Amino acid sequence: KWTLGQWSNSSSHPISIVDWRVTDVADLDSRVRWIREVRKIIDNQQYSWSYRLHLGHFGDYFKNNPNWNQVNQALLNPTESSPSQESSQTKPVQPIQITDPDEMNMKLGRGVNIGNALEAANEGDWGVTIKEEYFKIIKEKGFKSVRIPIRWSYHADEKAPYKINETFFARIEQIIDQALTEGLCIIIDDHHHEDMITDPDANFPRFLGIWKQVSERFQYKSGLLLFDIFNEPNGRLDKDKWNLLIPQVIQTIRKTNPNRTLLVMPAEFGSFRYLDSLKLPSNDTNIIVSIHYYEPQLFTCQGADWLGSEYHTRGLTWPGPPKEKVEPSGGVYRVDWARKFFIQYNTIQGADNPASSEAIANHFKKIQDWSVINKRPINIGEFGTFNKADMESRKRWMSAVVKHAISSGFSFHYWEFCSNFGLFDVRRKEWNGLEVTLLS
C-alpha cells in the first residue's frame, strides 16, 4: 500500500498487480483471509489486478472442487469475514471513489472529447466509430482523460421503465472499460437529448429513467468514471427549469453512486454568463461545474453548415481586428448581434474587440472568480475551432484558452478528437499539430 502507492502518486503512473497467488498447501481459511486482505488494499489504491488462476495448486480451478467457490468468492467479494459465511452468489463491491472534486479535477487534467460517434443515431453515421486503439493513442500523446458524448435517448424505450437497448448498453460499457484500461479518466454524458430541450416537463420521467439505468449499470466501475448529467441545457430547458431538475437528477444518481464525481453545467449551452444563475445542492460537494467555451463563436464555428447563415462567413482570423476587413455574408445583416460583432471585429483595437486575447482573459477571470466564491472546481467540457478557420489562427486561439484554463486550475476537454474540429487524422494515423497547443 505505502511503497507502491507513494511511487504511483509521485510518478503519476498507474499500478496493475498482474500476478498474485497463494498455494493450496496453506489452509483454506488462511488463504481466504489473505486473498481478501490483498483485495481490499488493491481496491483502496485503485489498482487493476489479475489473480494467478492455475489448473493446479494456486487456483482450485475446477468447479467441482469444494474449495473453488470459497476462493472465487474471496476474489470477487473481499468484504465477507470467513468461508463459512460464503453464499453461492456474490455482489460486486463498490469501488473506492475520489470524493474530493478538486482532486478529481486534477486527475481529469488535459483531455479530449471523442465526438461525432455515439451522439449520432447510430455509431458511425457521422463519420466516427470509436476504436480501442484511440484510447492508447490519446494516452500516449499525454492526455489524461476523455469525454464521450452519448445520445441515450435514441436507444431507450419511449414508455416506462424506458429500457435502454442492451446491445447499445454493452457497447458503452466496452468503451468505458477500454478507456479505464489505459488509465484514462472517462466522462459520459447525456447528449443531444432534444426532447428535453423542447418539452422538459413531459420528458423528464424518461430522462430520470435513463440515468437510473446508467447509474445502476455502472455503479461498480472505477471512480475514474464520471457522469456529466446533461449536455448544454437550452430552449425550454431554461435556467429556472434546469435549476428545478438538477437536484432530482442528482438524487437519482446518488441512490447507487453516492460518491461518484458528477459534472453539471449552467443553462444556455453551458455558458459562463449563466454561472450566477446556477443552483447546485449545497449538501453535495462532489460536483465539478462544466463550461462550454467557443467565444467568439463566429470565429470558432465559421463555415459550419449546421448553424444559421450568420455563421457562413469565412476568412476570420484571430485575434482581431484583421489586416484586411472581412466582408460578412448576407445572413449576418439579418441578425443584430452578428452584425454588431463584425463592426467591432473589423475596426476596434484591444480589449473591446470581441475577438481579442483580452476578451478571453476577461471571460476566464469571471469563471475563476465564480469558482473561488462558490468553492466549485471548473471543467471546460468543450472548446474548439472548426477546420474552416486558418490553422495558425486556430493554434493562437487554442493556446490562449489553454493558458487561461491551466493558470486558473481548470481541467479541459477539447472538442474534438478526429472529426471536423479534430486533432487526429484516423486514415493517416497521425496528429495534425493542434494537439501541441493543448499539451504545451
Short mmCIF file of C-alpha atoms in Angstrom, two decimals:
data_model
loop_
_atom_site.label_atom_id
_atom_site.label_comp_id
_atom_site.label_asym_id
_atom_site.label_seq_id
_atom_site.Cartn_x
_atom_site.Cartn_y
_atom_site.Cartn_z
CA LYS A 1 0.00 0.00 0.00
CA TRP A 2 2.66 2.52 1.03
CA THR A 3 5.60 1.64 -1.22
CA LEU A 4 3.57 1.19 -4.42
CA GLY A 5 1.11 3.95 -3.54
CA GLN A 6 3.80 6.54 -2.91
CA TRP A 7 5.65 5.57 -6.05
CA SER A 8 2.47 5.72 -8.16
CA ASN A 9 1.47 9.11 -6.78
CA SER A 10 4.92 10.64 -7.26
CA SER A 11 5.41 9.24 -10.77
CA SER A 12 1.79 9.62 -11.99
CA HIS A 13 1.94 6.05 -13.31
CA PRO A 14 -0.96 3.68 -12.51
CA ILE A 15 -0.28 0.28 -10.96
CA SER A 16 -1.53 -3.15 -12.05
CA ILE A 17 -0.97 -6.22 -9.84
CA VAL A 18 -0.62 -8.72 -12.67
CA ASP A 19 0.33 -11.85 -10.70
CA TRP A 20 -0.64 -12.66 -7.11
CA ARG A 21 -1.45 -16.04 -5.57
CA VAL A 22 -1.44 -18.37 -2.59
CA THR A 23 -0.92 -22.11 -2.87
CA ASP A 24 -3.47 -24.66 -1.68
CA VAL A 25 -0.82 -26.12 0.64
CA ALA A 26 -1.94 -23.36 3.02
CA ASP A 27 -5.17 -23.97 4.93
CA LEU A 28 -8.34 -22.68 3.26
CA ASP A 29 -9.31 -20.17 5.97
CA SER A 30 -5.86 -18.53 5.86
CA ARG A 31 -5.88 -18.44 2.08
CA VAL A 32 -9.28 -16.72 2.02
CA ARG A 33 -8.23 -14.17 4.67
CA TRP A 34 -5.01 -13.40 2.78
CA ILE A 35 -6.82 -13.01 -0.56
CA ARG A 36 -9.38 -10.69 0.99
CA GLU A 37 -6.79 -8.56 2.71
CA VAL A 38 -4.83 -8.09 -0.52
CA ARG A 39 -8.03 -7.36 -2.46
CA LYS A 40 -9.09 -4.64 -0.02
CA ILE A 41 -5.72 -2.90 -0.32
CA ILE A 42 -5.76 -3.22 -4.11
CA ASP A 43 -9.27 -1.71 -4.25
CA ASN A 44 -8.37 1.08 -1.88
CA GLN A 45 -5.42 2.04 -4.06
CA GLN A 46 -7.48 1.63 -7.27
CA TYR A 47 -5.04 -0.82 -8.84
CA SER A 48 -6.14 -3.26 -11.51
CA TRP A 49 -5.31 -6.91 -10.87
CA SER A 50 -5.09 -10.44 -12.30
CA TYR A 51 -5.00 -13.38 -9.90
CA ARG A 52 -2.89 -16.40 -10.87
CA LEU A 53 -5.67 -18.90 -11.61
CA HIS A 54 -3.86 -22.17 -12.35
CA LEU A 55 -5.26 -25.56 -13.12
CA GLY A 56 -3.11 -26.59 -10.20
CA HIS A 57 -2.24 -25.52 -6.70
CA PHE A 58 -2.98 -21.79 -6.70
CA GLY A 59 -6.46 -21.57 -8.16
CA ASP A 60 -8.69 -24.54 -7.32
CA TYR A 61 -9.74 -24.05 -10.91
CA PHE A 62 -12.20 -26.87 -11.35
CA LYS A 63 -15.73 -26.01 -10.32
CA ASN A 64 -16.30 -29.42 -8.77
CA ASN A 65 -13.50 -28.70 -6.31
CA PRO A 66 -15.22 -27.88 -2.99
CA ASN A 67 -12.71 -25.09 -2.36
CA TRP A 68 -13.39 -23.36 -5.68
CA ASN A 69 -16.41 -21.35 -4.63
CA GLN A 70 -14.76 -20.01 -1.48
CA VAL A 71 -11.59 -18.93 -3.29
CA ASN A 72 -13.68 -17.38 -6.07
CA GLN A 73 -15.89 -15.56 -3.58
CA ALA A 74 -12.84 -14.21 -1.75
CA LEU A 75 -11.52 -12.80 -5.02
CA LEU A 76 -14.81 -11.19 -6.01
CA ASN A 77 -16.04 -10.05 -2.60
CA PRO A 78 -13.30 -9.21 -0.09
CA THR A 79 -15.73 -7.78 2.47
CA GLU A 80 -17.04 -11.08 3.93
CA SER A 81 -15.37 -12.37 7.07
CA SER A 82 -14.92 -16.12 6.72
CA PRO A 83 -15.55 -19.03 4.32
CA SER A 84 -18.40 -20.22 6.49
CA GLN A 85 -20.32 -17.06 5.65
CA GLU A 86 -19.98 -17.54 1.89
CA SER A 87 -23.09 -17.76 -0.25
CA SER A 88 -23.46 -19.06 -3.77
CA GLN A 89 -23.96 -15.54 -5.11
CA THR A 90 -21.60 -12.58 -4.85
CA LYS A 91 -22.45 -8.90 -5.00
CA PRO A 92 -19.83 -6.67 -6.61
CA VAL A 93 -18.03 -4.34 -4.26
CA GLN A 94 -18.48 -0.59 -4.56
CA PRO A 95 -15.12 0.77 -5.75
CA ILE A 96 -13.24 3.33 -3.74
CA GLN A 97 -14.24 6.73 -5.15
CA ILE A 98 -12.45 10.05 -5.09
CA THR A 99 -14.82 12.27 -3.13
CA ASP A 100 -12.74 15.44 -3.37
CA PRO A 101 -13.82 17.15 -6.62
CA ASP A 102 -10.67 19.29 -6.69
CA GLU A 103 -8.54 16.15 -6.63
CA MET A 104 -10.66 14.59 -9.35
CA ASN A 105 -10.43 17.74 -11.45
CA MET A 106 -6.64 17.50 -11.28
CA LYS A 107 -6.88 13.90 -12.46
CA LEU A 108 -9.02 14.98 -15.42
CA GLY A 109 -6.34 17.48 -16.38
CA ARG A 110 -5.99 17.94 -20.13
CA GLY A 111 -8.44 15.84 -22.10
CA VAL A 112 -10.30 15.47 -25.36
CA ASN A 113 -13.85 14.67 -26.47
CA ILE A 114 -14.36 11.74 -28.83
CA GLY A 115 -17.32 13.33 -30.55
CA ASN A 116 -19.49 12.67 -33.61
CA ALA A 117 -19.65 8.98 -32.71
CA LEU A 118 -22.16 7.94 -30.06
CA GLU A 119 -24.28 11.08 -30.19
CA ALA A 120 -25.32 10.15 -33.73
CA ALA A 121 -28.38 7.93 -34.18
CA ASN A 122 -26.00 5.07 -34.87
CA GLU A 123 -22.29 5.00 -34.21
CA GLY A 124 -20.52 5.76 -37.47
CA ASP A 125 -23.37 7.76 -39.05
CA TRP A 126 -21.38 10.97 -38.58
CA GLY A 127 -18.10 9.50 -39.72
CA VAL A 128 -16.61 8.39 -36.39
CA THR A 129 -16.54 4.89 -34.93
CA ILE A 130 -14.64 4.63 -31.67
CA LYS A 131 -11.79 2.13 -31.84
CA GLU A 132 -9.97 0.65 -28.88
CA GLU A 133 -6.64 1.90 -30.22
CA TYR A 134 -7.82 5.52 -29.88
CA PHE A 135 -7.54 5.37 -26.10
CA LYS A 136 -3.94 4.17 -26.28
CA ILE A 137 -3.13 6.87 -28.85
CA ILE A 138 -4.69 9.56 -26.66
CA LYS A 139 -2.97 8.31 -23.50
CA GLU A 140 0.46 8.01 -25.11
CA LYS A 141 0.23 11.53 -26.52
CA GLY A 142 -0.11 12.86 -22.98
CA PHE A 143 -3.82 13.43 -22.39
CA LYS A 144 -5.24 12.30 -19.06
CA SER A 145 -8.96 11.93 -19.79
CA VAL A 146 -11.65 11.57 -22.41
CA ARG A 147 -15.24 12.77 -22.61
CA ILE A 148 -17.68 10.58 -24.53
CA PRO A 149 -20.88 12.29 -25.75
CA ILE A 150 -23.77 9.77 -25.82
CA ARG A 151 -27.29 10.15 -27.19
CA TRP A 152 -29.05 7.74 -24.83
CA SER A 153 -32.48 8.96 -25.92
CA TYR A 154 -32.07 7.26 -29.31
CA HIS A 155 -31.64 3.90 -27.62
CA ALA A 156 -34.23 3.90 -24.84
CA ASP A 157 -37.88 2.86 -24.97
CA GLU A 158 -40.49 5.60 -25.09
CA LYS A 159 -42.57 4.06 -22.29
CA ALA A 160 -41.65 3.31 -18.68
CA PRO A 161 -39.33 1.89 -17.49
CA TYR A 162 -37.60 3.34 -20.60
CA LYS A 163 -35.37 0.32 -21.08
CA ILE A 164 -32.05 1.03 -22.78
CA ASN A 165 -31.16 -1.29 -25.64
CA GLU A 166 -28.81 -3.95 -24.28
CA THR A 167 -26.55 -4.04 -27.34
CA PHE A 168 -26.01 -0.28 -27.06
CA PHE A 169 -25.53 -0.50 -23.29
CA ALA A 170 -22.91 -3.20 -23.71
CA ARG A 171 -21.12 -1.09 -26.32
CA ILE A 172 -20.92 1.86 -23.91
CA GLU A 173 -19.59 -0.42 -21.18
CA GLN A 174 -16.96 -1.76 -23.57
CA ILE A 175 -15.79 1.78 -24.32
CA ILE A 176 -15.69 2.70 -20.63
CA ASP A 177 -13.58 -0.36 -19.87
CA GLN A 178 -11.22 0.35 -22.77
CA ALA A 179 -10.57 3.88 -21.52
CA LEU A 180 -10.11 2.75 -17.91
CA THR A 181 -7.73 0.01 -19.02
CA GLU A 182 -5.47 2.70 -20.48
CA GLY A 183 -5.55 4.57 -17.18
CA LEU A 184 -7.66 7.41 -18.55
CA CYS A 185 -10.43 9.14 -16.65
CA ILE A 186 -13.64 8.98 -18.68
CA ILE A 187 -16.71 11.21 -18.63
CA ILE A 188 -20.01 10.03 -20.13
CA ASP A 189 -22.89 12.44 -20.65
CA ASP A 190 -26.46 12.68 -21.92
CA HIS A 191 -26.01 14.39 -25.28
CA HIS A 192 -28.47 15.81 -27.85
CA HIS A 193 -31.48 14.89 -25.73
CA GLU A 194 -33.71 17.05 -27.93
CA ASP A 195 -37.00 16.08 -26.27
CA MET A 196 -35.75 17.54 -23.00
CA ILE A 197 -34.99 20.80 -24.82
CA THR A 198 -38.41 21.11 -26.44
CA ASP A 199 -40.62 19.74 -23.63
CA PRO A 200 -38.73 19.12 -20.39
CA ASP A 201 -41.83 18.53 -18.26
CA ALA A 202 -43.19 15.74 -20.45
CA ASN A 203 -39.81 14.07 -20.95
CA PHE A 204 -38.28 14.40 -17.51
CA PRO A 205 -39.52 10.99 -16.28
CA ARG A 206 -37.79 9.33 -19.23
CA PHE A 207 -34.63 11.35 -18.58
CA LEU A 208 -34.62 10.16 -14.96
CA GLY A 209 -35.32 6.61 -16.08
CA ILE A 210 -32.30 6.67 -18.37
CA TRP A 211 -30.00 7.94 -15.61
CA LYS A 212 -31.40 5.39 -13.18
CA GLN A 213 -30.33 2.58 -15.52
CA VAL A 214 -26.96 4.13 -16.32
CA SER A 215 -26.25 4.66 -12.62
CA GLU A 216 -27.23 1.11 -11.68
CA ARG A 217 -25.27 -0.44 -14.52
CA PHE A 218 -22.03 1.39 -13.80
CA GLN A 219 -22.18 1.79 -10.02
CA TYR A 220 -19.29 -0.66 -9.53
CA LYS A 221 -17.00 0.96 -12.09
CA SER A 222 -13.81 2.77 -11.10
CA GLY A 223 -14.05 6.21 -9.56
CA LEU A 224 -12.26 7.43 -12.69
CA LEU A 225 -15.65 7.21 -14.47
CA LEU A 226 -17.61 10.47 -14.14
CA PHE A 227 -21.19 11.36 -15.09
CA ASP A 228 -21.96 14.64 -16.90
CA ILE A 229 -25.69 14.82 -16.27
CA PHE A 230 -26.86 16.87 -19.28
CA ASN A 231 -25.19 18.46 -22.26
CA GLU A 232 -25.97 22.12 -22.94
CA PRO A 233 -29.40 22.82 -21.44
CA ASN A 234 -31.17 25.43 -23.58
CA GLY A 235 -34.51 26.23 -25.21
CA ARG A 236 -37.42 25.45 -22.90
CA LEU A 237 -34.94 23.86 -20.54
CA ASP A 238 -34.05 27.35 -19.36
CA LYS A 239 -32.19 28.36 -16.22
CA ASP A 240 -35.25 28.24 -13.95
CA LYS A 241 -36.44 24.88 -15.21
CA TRP A 242 -32.91 23.46 -15.16
CA ASN A 243 -32.35 24.53 -11.57
CA LEU A 244 -35.55 22.71 -10.54
CA LEU A 245 -34.47 19.49 -12.25
CA ILE A 246 -30.80 19.35 -11.19
CA PRO A 247 -31.37 18.09 -7.61
CA GLN A 248 -33.79 15.41 -8.80
CA VAL A 249 -31.30 14.01 -11.31
CA ILE A 250 -28.52 14.06 -8.73
CA GLN A 251 -30.74 12.33 -6.17
CA THR A 252 -31.48 9.54 -8.67
CA ILE A 253 -27.78 9.00 -9.36
CA ARG A 254 -26.77 9.19 -5.70
CA LYS A 255 -29.01 6.25 -4.77
CA THR A 256 -26.49 3.90 -6.41
CA ASN A 257 -23.43 6.14 -6.82
CA PRO A 258 -23.17 8.07 -3.55
CA ASN A 259 -19.53 9.02 -4.05
CA ARG A 260 -19.07 9.33 -7.81
CA THR A 261 -17.99 12.74 -9.10
CA LEU A 262 -20.63 14.43 -11.24
CA LEU A 263 -20.41 17.29 -13.71
CA VAL A 264 -23.16 19.90 -14.05
CA MET A 265 -23.24 22.88 -16.40
CA PRO A 266 -25.20 26.14 -16.33
CA ALA A 267 -28.04 26.94 -18.71
CA GLU A 268 -27.81 28.39 -22.21
CA PHE A 269 -25.44 25.80 -23.66
CA GLY A 270 -23.21 25.75 -20.59
CA SER A 271 -22.37 29.44 -20.93
CA PHE A 272 -20.16 31.11 -18.33
CA ARG A 273 -22.57 34.05 -18.48
CA TYR A 274 -25.15 31.91 -16.67
CA LEU A 275 -22.93 30.74 -13.83
CA ASP A 276 -24.53 33.18 -11.40
CA SER A 277 -27.94 31.64 -12.05
CA LEU A 278 -26.77 28.05 -11.48
CA LYS A 279 -28.14 26.46 -8.29
CA LEU A 280 -26.48 23.29 -7.01
CA PRO A 281 -27.40 21.22 -3.93
CA SER A 282 -25.44 22.71 -1.06
CA ASN A 283 -25.13 19.31 0.64
CA ASP A 284 -23.43 17.69 -2.36
CA THR A 285 -19.87 18.90 -2.77
CA ASN A 286 -18.63 16.18 -5.12
CA ILE A 287 -19.58 18.15 -8.23
CA ILE A 288 -17.45 19.77 -10.92
CA VAL A 289 -19.06 22.61 -12.87
CA SER A 290 -18.58 22.31 -16.62
CA ILE A 291 -18.43 25.25 -19.02
CA HIS A 292 -18.53 25.13 -22.82
CA TYR A 293 -16.46 27.84 -24.43
CA TYR A 294 -16.50 28.79 -28.12
CA GLU A 295 -16.01 32.56 -27.83
CA PRO A 296 -16.25 34.27 -30.26
CA GLN A 297 -18.40 31.67 -31.97
CA LEU A 298 -18.45 33.47 -35.32
CA PHE A 299 -14.70 32.77 -35.43
CA THR A 300 -14.57 29.28 -33.88
CA CYS A 301 -17.54 27.95 -35.87
CA GLN A 302 -17.08 29.89 -39.10
CA GLY A 303 -18.32 27.96 -42.11
CA ALA A 304 -20.35 25.50 -40.02
CA ASP A 305 -23.18 24.40 -42.30
CA TRP A 306 -25.30 23.01 -39.44
CA LEU A 307 -25.62 26.50 -37.92
CA GLY A 308 -27.52 29.54 -39.18
CA SER A 309 -26.47 31.62 -42.17
CA GLU A 310 -24.80 34.18 -39.88
CA TYR A 311 -22.04 31.58 -39.36
CA HIS A 312 -21.34 31.07 -43.05
CA THR A 313 -18.82 33.92 -43.40
CA ARG A 314 -15.28 32.55 -43.66
CA GLY A 315 -11.85 34.13 -43.54
CA LEU A 316 -11.99 35.38 -39.94
CA THR A 317 -8.59 35.33 -38.27
CA TRP A 318 -7.76 35.55 -34.58
CA PRO A 319 -7.13 37.84 -32.84
CA GLY A 320 -8.99 40.76 -34.38
CA PRO A 321 -9.01 43.17 -35.97
CA PRO A 322 -7.88 41.52 -39.23
CA LYS A 323 -5.29 43.08 -41.51
CA GLU A 324 -7.97 43.33 -44.18
CA LYS A 325 -11.63 43.87 -43.44
CA VAL A 326 -13.75 40.71 -43.58
CA GLU A 327 -16.95 41.32 -45.51
CA PRO A 328 -19.75 39.32 -43.85
CA SER A 329 -22.21 37.23 -45.81
CA GLY A 330 -25.78 38.41 -46.29
CA GLY A 331 -27.10 36.29 -43.44
CA VAL A 332 -25.19 38.40 -40.93
CA TYR A 333 -27.22 41.53 -41.70
CA ARG A 334 -30.42 39.78 -40.63
CA VAL A 335 -29.04 39.06 -37.13
CA ASP A 336 -28.34 42.12 -34.97
CA TRP A 337 -25.74 40.59 -32.66
CA ALA A 338 -23.78 39.15 -35.60
CA ARG A 339 -23.85 42.45 -37.49
CA LYS A 340 -22.57 44.25 -34.38
CA PHE A 341 -19.82 41.65 -33.94
CA PHE A 342 -18.41 42.24 -37.42
CA ILE A 343 -18.37 46.02 -36.95
CA GLN A 344 -16.36 45.63 -33.74
CA TYR A 345 -14.21 42.79 -35.07
CA ASN A 346 -13.15 44.69 -38.19
CA THR A 347 -12.42 48.05 -36.55
CA ILE A 348 -11.67 48.00 -32.82
CA GLN A 349 -8.22 47.55 -31.32
CA GLY A 350 -7.58 45.94 -27.93
CA ALA A 351 -9.87 44.62 -25.22
CA ASP A 352 -13.11 45.93 -26.72
CA ASN A 353 -12.66 43.76 -29.80
CA PRO A 354 -14.77 40.61 -29.21
CA ALA A 355 -12.04 38.53 -30.86
CA SER A 356 -9.20 39.81 -28.68
CA SER A 357 -6.95 37.95 -26.27
CA GLU A 358 -8.13 40.37 -23.58
CA ALA A 359 -11.72 39.19 -24.12
CA ILE A 360 -10.70 35.61 -23.37
CA ALA A 361 -8.76 36.73 -20.30
CA ASN A 362 -11.78 38.64 -19.01
CA HIS A 363 -14.10 35.68 -19.54
CA PHE A 364 -11.82 33.30 -17.67
CA LYS A 365 -11.40 35.82 -14.86
CA LYS A 366 -15.18 35.80 -14.39
CA ILE A 367 -15.24 32.00 -14.36
CA GLN A 368 -12.39 31.81 -11.86
CA ASP A 369 -13.97 34.40 -9.57
CA TRP A 370 -17.21 32.43 -9.52
CA SER A 371 -15.31 29.20 -8.82
CA VAL A 372 -13.48 30.70 -5.85
CA ILE A 373 -16.55 32.32 -4.33
CA ASN A 374 -18.72 29.21 -4.74
CA LYS A 375 -15.98 26.68 -3.95
CA ARG A 376 -16.70 24.62 -7.06
CA PRO A 377 -13.95 23.35 -9.42
CA ILE A 378 -14.30 24.09 -13.13
CA ASN A 379 -14.00 21.89 -16.19
CA ILE A 380 -14.01 23.41 -19.68
CA GLY A 381 -16.00 20.49 -21.08
CA GLU A 382 -15.92 21.69 -24.68
CA PHE A 383 -13.91 24.26 -26.60
CA GLY A 384 -12.57 24.10 -30.12
CA THR A 385 -12.23 25.54 -33.60
CA PHE A 386 -13.87 24.28 -36.78
CA ASN A 387 -11.49 23.32 -39.57
CA LYS A 388 -12.67 26.12 -41.87
CA ALA A 389 -10.58 28.61 -39.85
CA ASP A 390 -6.92 29.01 -40.80
CA MET A 391 -4.55 26.76 -38.88
CA GLU A 392 -2.40 29.49 -37.34
CA SER A 393 -5.41 31.37 -36.00
CA ARG A 394 -6.76 28.13 -34.57
CA LYS A 395 -3.47 27.50 -32.78
CA ARG A 396 -3.32 31.02 -31.36
CA TRP A 397 -6.90 30.87 -30.07
CA MET A 398 -6.44 27.40 -28.56
CA SER A 399 -3.18 28.42 -26.90
CA ALA A 400 -4.90 31.40 -25.30
CA VAL A 401 -7.75 29.28 -23.93
CA VAL A 402 -5.38 26.60 -22.60
CA LYS A 403 -3.14 29.20 -20.96
CA HIS A 404 -6.02 30.69 -19.00
CA ALA A 405 -7.54 27.29 -18.16
CA ILE A 406 -4.28 25.94 -16.76
CA SER A 407 -3.40 29.11 -14.84
CA SER A 408 -6.90 29.06 -13.32
CA GLY A 409 -6.62 25.41 -12.24
CA PHE A 410 -9.33 24.20 -14.61
CA SER A 411 -9.42 20.84 -16.35
CA PHE A 412 -10.47 20.81 -20.01
CA HIS A 413 -11.66 18.65 -22.88
CA TYR A 414 -11.01 19.85 -26.41
CA TRP A 415 -13.77 19.37 -28.97
CA GLU A 416 -12.83 17.01 -30.55
CA PHE A 417 -10.51 14.11 -31.43
CA CYS A 418 -10.89 13.13 -35.08
CA SER A 419 -13.70 14.91 -36.93
CA ASN A 420 -14.26 18.47 -38.23
CA PHE A 421 -12.71 20.16 -35.20
CA GLY A 422 -10.25 17.34 -34.78
CA LEU A 423 -6.68 16.77 -33.72
CA PHE A 424 -6.04 13.36 -35.28
CA ASP A 425 -6.25 12.00 -38.85
CA VAL A 426 -7.55 8.45 -38.45
CA ARG A 427 -6.75 7.49 -42.04
CA ARG A 428 -3.13 8.60 -41.86
CA LYS A 429 -2.94 7.75 -38.16
CA GLU A 430 -1.16 10.97 -37.34
CA TRP A 431 -1.73 14.09 -35.25
CA ASN A 432 -2.22 17.35 -37.13
CA GLY A 433 -0.17 19.63 -34.86
CA LEU A 434 -3.06 21.25 -32.99
CA GLU A 435 -2.54 18.86 -30.09
CA VAL A 436 0.75 20.59 -29.30
CA THR A 437 -1.13 23.73 -28.27
CA LEU A 438 -3.18 21.67 -25.79
CA LEU A 439 -0.24 19.89 -24.17
CA SER A 440 2.44 22.59 -24.02
#
